[in-house]
XYZ file of C-alpha atoms in Angstrom:
118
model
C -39.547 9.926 29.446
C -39.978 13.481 30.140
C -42.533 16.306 29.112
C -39.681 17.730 26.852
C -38.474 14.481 25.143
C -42.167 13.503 24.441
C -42.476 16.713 22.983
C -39.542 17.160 21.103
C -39.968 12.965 19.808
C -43.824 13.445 18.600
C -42.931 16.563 16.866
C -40.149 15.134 14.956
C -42.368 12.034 13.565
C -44.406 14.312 12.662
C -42.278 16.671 10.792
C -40.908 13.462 8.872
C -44.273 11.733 8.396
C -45.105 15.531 6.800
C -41.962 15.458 4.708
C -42.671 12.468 3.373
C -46.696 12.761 2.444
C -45.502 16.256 1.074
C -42.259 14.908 -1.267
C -44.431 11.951 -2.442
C -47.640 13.576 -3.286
C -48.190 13.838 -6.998
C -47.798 17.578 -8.348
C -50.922 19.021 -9.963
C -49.025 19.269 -13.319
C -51.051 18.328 -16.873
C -48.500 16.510 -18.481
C -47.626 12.883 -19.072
C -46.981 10.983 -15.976
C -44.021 8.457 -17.213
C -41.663 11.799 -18.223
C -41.229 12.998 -14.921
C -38.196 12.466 -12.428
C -37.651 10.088 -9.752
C -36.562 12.456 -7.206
C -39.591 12.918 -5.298
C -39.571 9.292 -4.348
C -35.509 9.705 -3.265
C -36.247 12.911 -1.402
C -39.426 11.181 0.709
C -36.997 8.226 1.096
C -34.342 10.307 2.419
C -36.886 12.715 4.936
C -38.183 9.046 6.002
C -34.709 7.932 7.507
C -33.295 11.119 8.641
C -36.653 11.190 10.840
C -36.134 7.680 11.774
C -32.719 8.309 12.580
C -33.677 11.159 14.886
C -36.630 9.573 16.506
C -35.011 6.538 17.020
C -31.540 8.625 18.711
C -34.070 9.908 20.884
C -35.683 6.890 21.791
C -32.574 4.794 22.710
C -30.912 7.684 24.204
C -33.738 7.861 27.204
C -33.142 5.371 29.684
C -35.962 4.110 31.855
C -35.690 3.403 35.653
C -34.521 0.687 37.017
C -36.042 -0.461 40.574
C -32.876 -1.841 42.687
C -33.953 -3.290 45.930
C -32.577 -2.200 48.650
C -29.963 -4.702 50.962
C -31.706 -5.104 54.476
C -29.826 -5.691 57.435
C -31.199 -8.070 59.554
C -30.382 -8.565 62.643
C -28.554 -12.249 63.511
C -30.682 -15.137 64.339
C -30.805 -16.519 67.704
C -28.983 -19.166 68.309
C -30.622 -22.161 68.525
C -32.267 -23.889 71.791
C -29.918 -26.380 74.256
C -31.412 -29.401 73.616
C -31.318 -31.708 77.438
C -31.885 -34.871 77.774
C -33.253 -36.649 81.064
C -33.131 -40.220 81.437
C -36.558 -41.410 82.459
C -37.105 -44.241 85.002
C -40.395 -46.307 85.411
C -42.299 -48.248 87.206
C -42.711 -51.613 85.854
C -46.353 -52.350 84.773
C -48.004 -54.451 87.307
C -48.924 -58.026 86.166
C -52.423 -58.694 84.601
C -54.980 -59.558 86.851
C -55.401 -63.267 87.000
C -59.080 -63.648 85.820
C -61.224 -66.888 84.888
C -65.002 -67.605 84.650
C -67.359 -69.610 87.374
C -70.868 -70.593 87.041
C -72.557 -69.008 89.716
C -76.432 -69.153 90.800
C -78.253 -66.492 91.980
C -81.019 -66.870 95.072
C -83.760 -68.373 92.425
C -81.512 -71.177 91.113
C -80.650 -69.321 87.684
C -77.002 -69.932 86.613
C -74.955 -67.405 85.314
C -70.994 -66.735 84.061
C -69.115 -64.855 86.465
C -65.507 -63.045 86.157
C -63.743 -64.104 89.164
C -60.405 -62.157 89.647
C -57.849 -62.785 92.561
């Protein structure tokens, strides 16, 4: 809201919240209380909703903004990568070594396992 509508908003509740304390206040008067009229408590009434009224035209009647976010443009994607594919040749594996286990002795007689591979 503006400076002006704040101004022009607090001063009207005020001037009805005034209106109203001032219409319903009881008037120094030294009679009985049940003989006097009920039009204090009409007139307060009515101060009450023309103020409301007007505060509440005042209210509605400012609109706050609105944050709209902006459209980018973007730029297109790339397109996407070519994709080639190579057959691959290879070698077959070689066969397994052909492996088995002698007893062997060493130069002092001892006898050991030994891998032989051809």
């Amino acid at each position: 809201m503006s400076f002006m509508k704040k101004t022009v908003s607090a001063g009207l509740v005020a001037v009805s919240v005034a209106a109203a304390l001032a219409a319903t206040a009881p008037s120094a008067e030294a009679r009985d209380r049940h003989h006097h009229r009920g039009d204090d408590v009409l007139l307060g009434a009515a101060a009450g909703i023309a103020g409301g009224l007007i505060g509440g035209a005042i209210v509605s009647g400012s609109q706050r903004p609105v944050y709209v976010e902006p459209e980018y443009d973007y730029a297109p994607p790339p397109p996407p990568p070519q994709v080639v594919y190579r057959r691959a040749y290879y070698e077959p594996a070689p066969p397994p070594p052909r492996c088995h286990f002698e007893w062997v002795e060493n130069e002092y007689g001892e006898a050991y396992r030994a891998r032989v591979c051809y």
